[in-house]
Short mmCIF file of C-alpha atoms and ligand atoms in Angstrom, two decimals:
data_model
loop_
_atom_site.label_atom_id
_atom_site.label_comp_id
_atom_site.label_asym_id
_atom_site.label_seq_id
_atom_site.Cartn_x
_atom_site.Cartn_y
_atom_site.Cartn_z
CA MET A 1062 97.77 -130.63 -131.06
CA GLU A 1063 95.95 -128.17 -128.86
CA LEU A 1064 96.73 -128.63 -125.17
CA ARG A 1065 93.75 -128.72 -122.88
CA ALA A 1066 93.24 -128.88 -119.13
CA VAL A 1067 93.54 -132.33 -117.56
CA LYS A 1068 90.23 -134.23 -117.51
CA GLY A 1069 88.27 -133.53 -114.34
CA MET A 1070 90.31 -130.43 -113.53
CA ASN A 1071 88.71 -127.05 -114.05
CA ASP A 1072 89.81 -123.50 -114.71
CA ILE A 1073 88.08 -120.98 -112.55
CA LEU A 1074 88.03 -117.79 -114.57
CA PRO A 1075 87.76 -114.35 -112.96
CA ASP A 1076 84.00 -113.99 -113.50
CA GLU A 1077 83.43 -117.12 -111.46
CA ALA A 1078 86.25 -116.55 -108.99
CA ALA A 1079 84.28 -113.71 -107.41
CA ARG A 1080 81.67 -116.24 -106.23
CA TRP A 1081 84.42 -118.51 -104.90
CA GLN A 1082 85.85 -115.63 -102.92
CA ARG A 1083 82.43 -114.79 -101.52
CA LEU A 1084 81.98 -118.37 -100.31
CA GLU A 1085 85.50 -118.61 -98.90
CA GLN A 1086 85.16 -115.28 -97.13
CA ALA A 1087 81.83 -116.31 -95.60
CA PHE A 1088 83.40 -119.59 -94.46
CA ARG A 1089 86.43 -117.90 -92.87
CA GLU A 1090 84.34 -115.30 -91.05
CA HIS A 1091 81.79 -117.82 -89.85
CA VAL A 1092 84.18 -120.41 -88.42
CA ALA A 1093 86.34 -117.64 -86.88
CA ARG A 1094 83.35 -116.81 -84.67
CA TYR A 1095 83.56 -120.34 -83.31
CA GLY A 1096 87.27 -119.98 -82.56
CA TYR A 1097 88.86 -121.63 -85.61
CA ASP A 1098 92.21 -120.53 -87.03
CA GLU A 1099 93.68 -121.46 -90.38
CA VAL A 1100 96.24 -124.23 -90.88
CA ARG A 1101 98.06 -124.74 -94.18
CA THR A 1102 99.65 -128.12 -94.75
CA PRO A 1103 101.47 -129.44 -97.84
CA ILE A 1104 99.57 -130.78 -100.85
CA LEU A 1105 101.95 -133.77 -100.94
CA GLU A 1106 102.23 -136.24 -98.08
CA HIS A 1107 103.77 -139.67 -97.69
CA THR A 1108 101.43 -142.22 -99.25
CA ALA A 1109 101.40 -144.27 -96.03
CA LEU A 1110 99.65 -141.42 -94.21
CA PHE A 1111 96.57 -141.76 -96.39
CA SER A 1112 96.59 -145.52 -96.91
CA ARG A 1113 96.76 -146.12 -93.15
CA GLN A 1114 94.38 -143.40 -91.97
CA ILE A 1115 91.75 -143.47 -94.71
CA GLY A 1116 91.88 -147.28 -94.90
CA GLU A 1117 93.41 -149.75 -97.36
CA THR A 1118 90.04 -151.07 -98.54
CA THR A 1119 88.35 -147.73 -99.23
CA ASP A 1120 87.63 -146.45 -102.75
CA VAL A 1121 89.87 -143.45 -102.15
CA VAL A 1122 92.93 -145.55 -101.34
CA GLU A 1123 92.24 -148.47 -103.68
CA LYS A 1124 91.39 -146.51 -106.79
CA GLU A 1125 91.48 -142.76 -106.52
CA MET A 1126 94.83 -141.56 -105.22
CA TYR A 1127 97.43 -139.79 -107.35
CA SER A 1128 100.55 -141.50 -106.06
CA PHE A 1129 104.09 -141.56 -107.37
CA ALA A 1130 107.67 -142.21 -106.30
CA ARG A 1131 110.18 -139.38 -106.46
CA HIS A 1132 113.60 -138.85 -104.87
CA GLY A 1133 113.22 -141.99 -102.80
CA ASP A 1134 109.80 -141.07 -101.34
CA GLU A 1135 106.41 -142.62 -101.99
CA LEU A 1136 104.17 -139.58 -102.27
CA THR A 1137 100.48 -138.86 -102.76
CA VAL A 1138 98.71 -135.69 -103.78
CA ARG A 1139 96.29 -135.22 -100.92
CA PRO A 1140 92.80 -136.66 -101.49
CA GLU A 1141 91.45 -135.02 -98.31
CA GLY A 1142 92.55 -132.67 -95.54
CA THR A 1143 92.03 -134.46 -92.24
CA ALA A 1144 94.99 -136.86 -92.29
CA GLY A 1145 97.50 -134.12 -93.17
CA ALA A 1146 96.17 -131.80 -90.48
CA ALA A 1147 96.36 -134.57 -87.85
CA ARG A 1148 99.90 -135.39 -88.99
CA ALA A 1149 100.84 -131.74 -88.48
CA TYR A 1150 99.05 -131.67 -85.11
CA VAL A 1151 101.16 -134.60 -83.91
CA GLU A 1152 104.41 -133.50 -85.55
CA HIS A 1153 104.31 -130.09 -83.85
CA LYS A 1154 103.27 -131.54 -80.48
CA THR A 1155 100.32 -129.18 -80.50
CA HIS A 1156 98.73 -130.88 -77.50
CA THR A 1157 101.60 -129.66 -75.28
CA LYS A 1158 100.80 -126.05 -76.18
CA GLU A 1159 97.03 -126.01 -75.70
CA PRO A 1160 94.42 -128.50 -74.53
CA VAL A 1161 91.98 -127.77 -77.33
CA SER A 1162 92.82 -126.74 -80.90
CA ARG A 1163 90.42 -125.52 -83.57
CA TRP A 1164 91.86 -125.54 -87.08
CA TYR A 1165 90.35 -124.81 -90.47
CA TYR A 1166 91.70 -125.27 -93.98
CA LEU A 1167 90.73 -124.41 -97.53
CA GLY A 1168 92.25 -125.83 -100.64
CA PRO A 1169 92.38 -128.28 -103.52
CA MET A 1170 92.07 -132.06 -103.10
CA PHE A 1171 92.75 -134.70 -105.76
CA ARG A 1172 90.94 -137.96 -106.48
CA GLY A 1173 90.99 -139.88 -109.73
CA GLU A 1174 87.23 -140.42 -109.94
CA ARG A 1175 84.94 -140.50 -112.94
CA PRO A 1176 84.06 -136.85 -113.53
CA ALA A 1177 80.42 -135.74 -113.37
CA LYS A 1178 78.59 -132.62 -112.32
CA GLY A 1179 79.88 -131.91 -108.80
CA ARG A 1180 82.52 -134.66 -109.06
CA TYR A 1181 85.97 -133.67 -110.26
CA ARG A 1182 89.56 -134.89 -110.06
CA GLN A 1183 90.78 -131.64 -108.62
CA PHE A 1184 88.13 -130.20 -106.33
CA TYR A 1185 88.16 -127.84 -103.40
CA GLN A 1186 87.24 -128.42 -99.81
CA ALA A 1187 86.86 -126.18 -96.82
CA GLY A 1188 86.97 -127.98 -93.52
CA CYS A 1189 87.47 -127.76 -89.77
CA GLU A 1190 89.17 -130.01 -87.26
CA LEU A 1191 88.66 -129.79 -83.51
CA TYR A 1192 91.18 -131.60 -81.32
CA GLY A 1193 91.01 -132.28 -77.61
CA ASP A 1194 87.29 -132.28 -76.83
CA ALA A 1195 85.61 -135.67 -76.57
CA GLY A 1196 82.22 -134.44 -75.38
CA PRO A 1197 78.97 -134.36 -77.36
CA LEU A 1198 78.85 -130.57 -77.08
CA ALA A 1199 81.66 -130.36 -79.65
CA ASP A 1200 79.74 -132.54 -82.10
CA ALA A 1201 76.50 -130.58 -81.78
CA GLU A 1202 78.22 -127.23 -81.96
CA MET A 1203 80.05 -128.24 -85.14
CA ILE A 1204 76.86 -129.41 -86.82
CA GLU A 1205 75.07 -126.19 -85.86
CA MET A 1206 78.05 -124.19 -87.14
CA ILE A 1207 77.85 -125.85 -90.56
CA LEU A 1208 74.10 -125.49 -90.80
CA SER A 1209 74.13 -121.78 -89.98
CA LEU A 1210 76.98 -121.24 -92.43
CA LEU A 1211 75.00 -122.85 -95.23
CA SER A 1212 71.69 -121.17 -94.43
CA THR A 1213 72.53 -117.71 -93.12
CA GLY A 1214 76.04 -117.33 -94.48
CA LEU A 1215 75.57 -118.72 -97.99
CA GLY A 1216 71.81 -118.54 -98.47
CA ILE A 1217 71.47 -122.26 -99.23
CA GLY A 1218 68.16 -123.85 -98.25
CA ASN A 1219 66.72 -127.38 -98.61
CA ILE A 1220 69.49 -129.05 -96.66
CA GLU A 1221 68.98 -132.23 -94.68
CA VAL A 1222 71.32 -133.24 -91.87
CA ARG A 1223 71.87 -136.99 -91.56
CA LEU A 1224 73.30 -138.38 -88.38
CA ASN A 1225 74.60 -141.71 -87.15
CA SER A 1226 76.97 -143.16 -84.59
CA LEU A 1227 79.53 -145.84 -85.36
CA GLY A 1228 80.52 -146.34 -81.76
CA ALA A 1229 84.09 -147.05 -80.78
CA SER A 1230 86.24 -149.82 -82.23
CA GLY A 1231 84.58 -152.61 -80.19
CA THR A 1232 81.19 -151.70 -81.62
CA ARG A 1233 82.55 -151.58 -85.12
CA ALA A 1234 83.96 -155.10 -84.77
CA ARG A 1235 80.57 -156.39 -83.64
CA TYR A 1236 78.82 -154.51 -86.42
CA ARG A 1237 81.28 -155.95 -88.91
CA ASP A 1238 80.30 -159.45 -87.85
CA ALA A 1239 76.61 -158.60 -88.05
CA LEU A 1240 77.06 -157.25 -91.59
CA VAL A 1241 79.08 -160.24 -92.76
CA ALA A 1242 76.31 -162.50 -91.46
CA TYR A 1243 73.69 -160.35 -93.20
CA PHE A 1244 75.38 -159.97 -96.59
CA THR A 1245 76.92 -163.44 -96.99
CA PRO A 1246 73.69 -165.22 -98.07
CA MET A 1247 73.24 -162.64 -100.88
CA LYS A 1248 76.90 -162.40 -101.82
CA ASP A 1249 76.38 -163.01 -105.54
CA LYS A 1250 73.89 -160.12 -105.71
CA LEU A 1251 76.57 -157.63 -104.63
CA SER A 1252 78.94 -155.63 -106.85
CA GLU A 1253 82.37 -157.15 -107.53
CA ASP A 1254 84.03 -154.61 -105.19
CA SER A 1255 81.63 -155.45 -102.40
CA GLN A 1256 82.03 -159.22 -102.83
CA ARG A 1257 85.75 -158.70 -102.46
CA ARG A 1258 85.35 -156.47 -99.41
CA LEU A 1259 82.68 -158.55 -97.72
CA GLU A 1260 85.05 -160.19 -95.24
CA LYS A 1261 87.56 -157.39 -94.84
CA ASN A 1262 85.42 -154.28 -94.66
CA PRO A 1263 81.67 -154.89 -95.03
CA LEU A 1264 80.89 -151.34 -93.82
CA ARG A 1265 82.03 -150.16 -97.23
CA ILE A 1266 79.12 -151.99 -98.86
CA LEU A 1267 76.72 -149.61 -97.12
CA ASP A 1268 78.51 -146.62 -98.66
CA SER A 1269 78.62 -148.05 -102.19
CA LYS A 1270 76.87 -146.16 -104.98
CA ASP A 1271 76.33 -149.35 -107.02
CA PRO A 1272 72.56 -150.00 -107.36
CA ARG A 1273 73.06 -153.71 -106.55
CA ASP A 1274 74.71 -152.85 -103.24
CA ARG A 1275 72.10 -150.19 -102.47
CA GLU A 1276 69.33 -152.73 -102.95
CA ALA A 1277 71.10 -155.35 -100.84
CA SER A 1278 71.74 -152.81 -98.07
CA LYS A 1279 68.08 -151.97 -97.57
CA GLY A 1280 67.43 -154.45 -94.76
CA ALA A 1281 70.91 -154.24 -93.22
CA PRO A 1282 71.14 -154.35 -89.42
CA SER A 1283 71.39 -151.05 -87.56
CA ILE A 1284 74.59 -150.22 -85.77
CA LEU A 1285 72.68 -148.16 -83.22
CA GLU A 1286 71.41 -151.35 -81.58
CA LEU A 1287 74.97 -152.48 -80.99
CA LEU A 1288 76.29 -149.33 -79.32
CA ASP A 1289 77.71 -149.86 -75.84
CA GLU A 1290 76.57 -147.72 -72.95
CA ALA A 1291 79.21 -145.00 -73.30
CA ASP A 1292 78.69 -144.67 -77.06
CA ALA A 1293 74.92 -144.58 -76.64
CA ALA A 1294 75.22 -141.89 -73.95
CA HIS A 1295 77.45 -139.82 -76.23
CA PHE A 1296 75.00 -140.12 -79.10
CA ALA A 1297 72.07 -139.20 -76.84
CA GLY A 1298 74.05 -136.15 -75.71
CA VAL A 1299 74.64 -135.03 -79.27
CA ARG A 1300 70.95 -135.36 -80.03
CA ARG A 1301 69.92 -133.50 -76.89
CA HIS A 1302 72.22 -130.58 -77.71
CA LEU A 1303 71.02 -130.48 -81.32
CA ASP A 1304 67.44 -130.34 -80.09
CA ALA A 1305 68.38 -127.46 -77.78
CA LEU A 1306 69.88 -125.66 -80.77
CA ASP A 1307 66.74 -126.33 -82.86
CA VAL A 1308 68.79 -128.25 -85.41
CA ARG A 1309 66.66 -130.75 -87.28
CA TYR A 1310 68.27 -133.97 -88.36
CA VAL A 1311 67.46 -137.44 -89.57
CA VAL A 1312 69.05 -140.44 -87.87
CA ASP A 1313 70.29 -142.78 -90.60
CA PRO A 1314 71.64 -146.02 -89.06
CA THR A 1315 73.22 -147.13 -92.34
CA LEU A 1316 75.26 -143.97 -92.82
CA VAL A 1317 78.94 -145.00 -92.77
CA ARG A 1318 80.76 -142.61 -95.20
CA GLY A 1319 83.73 -143.49 -97.35
CA LEU A 1320 86.68 -143.15 -95.00
CA ASP A 1321 87.59 -145.72 -92.37
CA TYR A 1322 88.81 -143.40 -89.64
CA TYR A 1323 85.47 -142.37 -88.17
CA THR A 1324 84.38 -143.30 -84.64
CA ARG A 1325 81.15 -142.46 -82.86
CA THR A 1326 79.35 -139.46 -84.43
CA LEU A 1327 79.06 -139.36 -88.18
CA PHE A 1328 77.12 -136.80 -90.19
CA GLU A 1329 76.46 -135.54 -93.66
CA PHE A 1330 74.59 -132.62 -95.16
CA VAL A 1331 72.58 -133.43 -98.24
CA THR A 1332 70.73 -131.13 -100.62
CA THR A 1333 67.17 -132.19 -101.27
CA THR A 1334 66.77 -130.13 -104.45
CA GLY A 1335 67.96 -132.81 -106.86
CA ASP A 1336 70.27 -130.34 -108.65
CA LEU A 1337 73.35 -132.45 -108.01
CA GLY A 1338 72.06 -135.96 -108.67
CA ALA A 1339 74.34 -138.58 -107.13
CA GLN A 1340 76.55 -135.75 -105.90
CA SER A 1341 73.95 -134.48 -103.43
CA THR A 1342 76.18 -134.75 -100.34
CA VAL A 1343 77.69 -131.32 -99.81
CA VAL A 1344 79.31 -131.80 -96.39
CA GLY A 1345 80.65 -134.90 -94.67
CA GLY A 1346 82.23 -135.31 -91.29
CA GLY A 1347 82.47 -137.02 -87.96
CA ARG A 1348 84.55 -137.99 -85.01
CA TYR A 1349 87.90 -139.72 -85.39
CA ASP A 1350 89.01 -140.24 -81.82
CA ASN A 1351 91.80 -142.69 -82.63
CA MET A 1352 93.68 -140.93 -85.41
CA VAL A 1353 96.02 -138.73 -83.38
CA GLU A 1354 97.16 -141.70 -81.33
CA GLY A 1355 97.39 -143.84 -84.46
CA LEU A 1356 99.84 -141.33 -85.86
CA GLY A 1357 102.13 -141.73 -82.86
CA GLY A 1358 100.66 -138.88 -80.84
CA PRO A 1359 98.96 -138.92 -77.45
CA SER A 1360 95.38 -140.06 -77.03
CA VAL A 1361 93.57 -136.91 -78.18
CA PRO A 1362 89.99 -137.10 -79.46
CA ALA A 1363 89.03 -135.20 -82.58
CA ILE A 1364 86.11 -134.30 -84.80
CA GLY A 1365 85.96 -132.61 -88.17
CA PHE A 1366 84.19 -132.10 -91.46
CA ALA A 1367 84.85 -131.11 -95.04
CA MET A 1368 82.55 -129.38 -97.46
CA GLY A 1369 82.76 -129.52 -101.23
CA ILE A 1370 83.06 -125.99 -102.55
CA GLU A 1371 81.99 -126.73 -106.15
CA ARG A 1372 78.84 -128.46 -104.94
CA LEU A 1373 77.97 -125.62 -102.59
CA LEU A 1374 78.53 -123.07 -105.35
CA THR A 1375 75.99 -124.88 -107.50
CA LEU A 1376 73.45 -124.25 -104.74
CA MET A 1377 74.55 -120.78 -103.64
CA PRO A 1378 72.35 -118.00 -105.02
CA GLY A 1379 73.87 -114.90 -106.63
CA GLU A 1380 75.18 -114.07 -110.06
CA ALA A 1381 78.73 -114.34 -111.27
CA SER A 1382 80.16 -110.85 -111.36
CA ARG A 1383 83.41 -109.00 -111.39
CA GLU A 1384 84.45 -105.96 -109.47
CA ARG A 1385 84.29 -102.78 -111.53
CA PRO A 1386 86.95 -100.14 -111.69
CA ALA A 1387 85.74 -96.93 -110.07
CA ILE A 1388 87.89 -94.87 -112.38
CA TYR A 1389 89.08 -95.44 -115.92
CA VAL A 1390 91.95 -93.19 -117.02
CA ALA A 1391 92.18 -92.39 -120.74
CA PRO A 1392 95.43 -90.78 -121.88
CA LEU A 1393 95.02 -89.51 -125.43
CA SER A 1394 98.62 -89.04 -126.53
CA ASP A 1395 102.12 -90.27 -125.81
CA ALA A 1396 102.84 -87.05 -123.95
CA CYS A 1397 100.03 -87.81 -121.50
CA THR A 1398 100.73 -91.43 -120.63
CA SER A 1399 103.29 -90.79 -117.90
CA ARG A 1400 101.00 -88.29 -116.20
CA ALA A 1401 98.14 -90.79 -116.48
CA LEU A 1402 100.27 -93.49 -114.85
CA VAL A 1403 101.11 -91.15 -111.97
CA LEU A 1404 97.45 -90.25 -111.49
CA GLY A 1405 96.55 -93.96 -111.52
CA ARG A 1406 99.17 -94.71 -108.87
CA ASP A 1407 98.05 -91.82 -106.67
CA LEU A 1408 94.39 -92.83 -106.87
CA ARG A 1409 95.24 -96.43 -105.95
CA ALA A 1410 97.23 -95.17 -102.98
CA ARG A 1411 93.93 -93.60 -101.89
CA GLY A 1412 92.20 -96.97 -102.13
CA VAL A 1413 90.50 -96.63 -105.50
CA ARG A 1414 90.30 -99.37 -108.15
CA VAL A 1415 91.69 -97.80 -111.33
CA GLU A 1416 92.49 -98.96 -114.84
CA VAL A 1417 94.73 -96.89 -117.08
CA ASP A 1418 94.26 -97.45 -120.80
CA GLY A 1419 97.70 -98.01 -122.26
CA ARG A 1420 96.59 -98.99 -125.73
CA GLY A 1421 96.78 -95.51 -127.23
CA GLY A 1422 94.33 -94.58 -129.93
CA ARG A 1423 90.95 -92.93 -129.94
CA LEU A 1424 88.89 -91.50 -127.12
CA LYS A 1425 85.75 -93.20 -128.43
CA ALA A 1426 87.21 -96.68 -127.99
CA MET A 1427 88.46 -95.81 -124.52
CA LEU A 1428 85.05 -94.49 -123.43
CA ARG A 1429 83.41 -97.63 -124.77
CA ARG A 1430 85.79 -99.75 -122.74
CA ALA A 1431 85.19 -97.65 -119.59
CA ASP A 1432 81.45 -98.10 -120.11
CA SER A 1433 81.59 -101.83 -120.64
CA LEU A 1434 83.72 -102.26 -117.50
CA GLY A 1435 81.05 -100.36 -115.59
CA ALA A 1436 83.46 -97.66 -114.39
CA LYS A 1437 81.91 -94.77 -112.53
CA LEU A 1438 84.23 -92.06 -113.87
CA CYS A 1439 86.35 -91.78 -116.98
CA VAL A 1440 89.22 -89.36 -116.57
CA ILE A 1441 90.41 -87.92 -119.89
CA LEU A 1442 93.92 -86.60 -120.22
CA GLY A 1443 94.78 -85.14 -123.63
CA ASP A 1444 97.30 -82.54 -124.79
CA GLY A 1445 94.75 -79.75 -124.30
CA GLU A 1446 94.04 -80.83 -120.71
CA LEU A 1447 97.73 -81.14 -119.95
CA GLU A 1448 98.41 -77.63 -121.26
CA ARG A 1449 95.65 -76.13 -119.10
CA GLY A 1450 96.66 -78.16 -116.03
CA ILE A 1451 93.31 -79.96 -115.71
CA VAL A 1452 91.70 -83.31 -116.41
CA SER A 1453 88.27 -83.82 -117.96
CA VAL A 1454 86.01 -86.08 -115.92
CA LYS A 1455 83.09 -87.94 -117.45
CA GLU A 1456 80.36 -89.35 -115.21
CA LEU A 1457 79.54 -92.36 -117.29
CA ALA A 1458 76.06 -93.15 -116.00
CA ALA A 1459 74.90 -89.53 -115.92
CA HIS A 1460 76.57 -88.56 -119.22
CA LYS A 1461 77.93 -85.41 -117.60
CA GLN A 1462 81.36 -83.91 -117.91
CA ASP A 1463 83.37 -81.40 -115.89
CA GLU A 1464 86.97 -80.48 -115.14
CA VAL A 1465 89.25 -80.92 -112.14
CA PRO A 1466 92.66 -79.27 -111.64
CA LEU A 1467 95.39 -81.80 -112.27
CA ALA A 1468 97.25 -80.75 -109.12
CA ASP A 1469 94.59 -82.07 -106.76
CA ALA A 1470 92.94 -84.56 -109.11
CA ALA A 1471 93.91 -87.58 -106.96
CA ASP A 1472 92.22 -86.23 -103.82
CA VAL A 1473 89.14 -84.89 -105.55
CA LEU A 1474 88.58 -87.92 -107.76
CA ALA A 1475 89.19 -90.42 -104.96
CA ALA A 1476 86.49 -88.67 -102.93
CA ARG A 1477 84.12 -88.70 -105.90
CA ALA A 1478 84.82 -92.35 -106.63
CA ARG A 1479 83.87 -93.21 -103.07
CA ALA A 1480 80.79 -90.99 -102.85
CA GLU A 1481 77.51 -92.93 -103.10
CA VAL A 1482 75.98 -90.40 -105.48
CA SER A 1483 78.49 -88.24 -107.31
CA PRO A 1484 77.98 -84.53 -106.95
CA PRO A 1485 76.78 -82.84 -110.10
CA PRO A 1486 79.48 -81.35 -112.32
CA GLY A 1487 80.60 -77.93 -111.22
CA GLU A 1488 80.10 -78.76 -107.53
CA ALA A 1489 82.81 -81.35 -107.55
CA ARG A 1490 85.00 -79.36 -105.22
P1 ATP B 2302 80.80 -138.78 -102.40
O1 ATP B 2302 80.00 -139.75 -101.63
O2 ATP B 2302 79.98 -137.78 -103.13
O3 ATP B 2302 81.85 -139.42 -103.26
P2 ATP B 2302 82.70 -138.57 -100.28
O4 ATP B 2302 82.04 -139.38 -99.25
O5 ATP B 2302 83.78 -139.17 -101.10
O6 ATP B 2302 81.59 -137.95 -101.29
P3 ATP B 2302 84.19 -136.87 -98.48
O7 ATP B 2302 85.43 -137.58 -98.73
O8 ATP B 2302 83.54 -137.02 -97.16
O9 ATP B 2302 83.14 -137.20 -99.66
O10 ATP B 2302 84.37 -135.32 -98.80
C1 ATP B 2302 83.50 -134.33 -98.27
C2 ATP B 2302 82.85 -133.52 -99.37
O11 ATP B 2302 83.77 -133.16 -100.38
C3 ATP B 2302 81.76 -134.24 -100.13
O12 ATP B 2302 80.55 -134.20 -99.43
C4 ATP B 2302 81.69 -133.45 -101.41
O13 ATP B 2302 80.92 -132.27 -101.21
C5 ATP B 2302 83.12 -133.09 -101.63
N1 ATP B 2302 83.73 -134.01 -102.61
C6 ATP B 2302 84.24 -135.24 -102.38
N2 ATP B 2302 84.74 -135.78 -103.51
C7 ATP B 2302 84.56 -134.86 -104.48
C8 ATP B 2302 84.86 -134.78 -105.87
N3 ATP B 2302 85.49 -135.79 -106.50
N4 ATP B 2302 84.52 -133.66 -106.56
C9 ATP B 2302 83.90 -132.64 -105.96
N5 ATP B 2302 83.59 -132.63 -104.64
C10 ATP B 2302 83.90 -133.72 -103.91
MG1 MG B 2303 83.75 -140.21 -102.93
#
């Protein structure tokens, strides 16, 4: 039987990988300007980290985690990046080294969901976590940072920012009661999951994708009316700063998101193009002021977000493409291959992308390959060239040919490979 990739897990082949790199590079450069540095944490963590932080009654923990026991440990392949980063923040006592930390990460996450366009079992996220700043400035700055990354950095338009505040834990408890009171009379109209969660975690009903729950949620009470004074002041501050930054947003009082750890500000970025269907949320994030303490650390507030790379790539303009070799080296006989290898090495040492054809055989096939790779120059090294101490150089686009002494071929050809417009043959030196 033919072996295939695991369902919901994708190969990213080189043609496509170039677009991934472009996105990742834009992300790294953009968040670096806001002071973020990279953190790399393990893909495996203790299962308890996720079940406690994400929440026992969330979809992720109840249904989606890849968990297993091995060598006496209960382990889970990470479904998201925030809990692992916070675990590392606490474990390394980061708060004793600096009052504010700005971390970013990039990498694969794993959730056993039903695959669809933009929904996979191995998918990639890029995200940021900011520890140690409780003020609304941090929230607004992070939202502006994401928006400018998407628009200016990646060229993605038609994005809507949705904003809400969950308040602190006291507010959530009151909201919970309000939701239980609201949903209980229509309990039998809810999905089975939501009926089960009604008492324990009614906030989850608001985040359900089941049409029955969506319908039932339409008249749900707004959490914004329950915010206490401090939470309301924080939310007003976030909105004031966003206005100052000219960031447009929509306040959505039923936005709760799928992870239990959020407090106060909550946001998501949604594409309004319809390309992604039910997978239209491209970025999700918010404050989680209690997590660091919950993990045994000090009371350090935090805020973060994660963006789905596959979903953003669907929206990012630009063709798939691969880098071309500047120079293709074609050795025409066994006697020439060693010299061709040396020339290839010396050109690479000068920063040039080079491919040496090791297949042997005919010049015609080698030229065809050089052409189809889009090489700028094809350097031909046959017995005749070797005898005369030269190489023949073909300018593939211009269909012109000239010769360069073998002794300084690396210097001359490296310069020609780099030149915007190659000099005409004969003036190469
Ligand atoms: P959704 O509501 O679409 O299931 P989520 O609320 O589970 O998303 P988060 O856990 O907040 O999403 O993750 C942040 C982002 O990561 C999402 O907005 C999305 O872009 C991406 N993402 C989440 N799950 C997947 C997945 N299974 N496949 C691809 N991307 C995903
Ligand atoms: Mg989800």
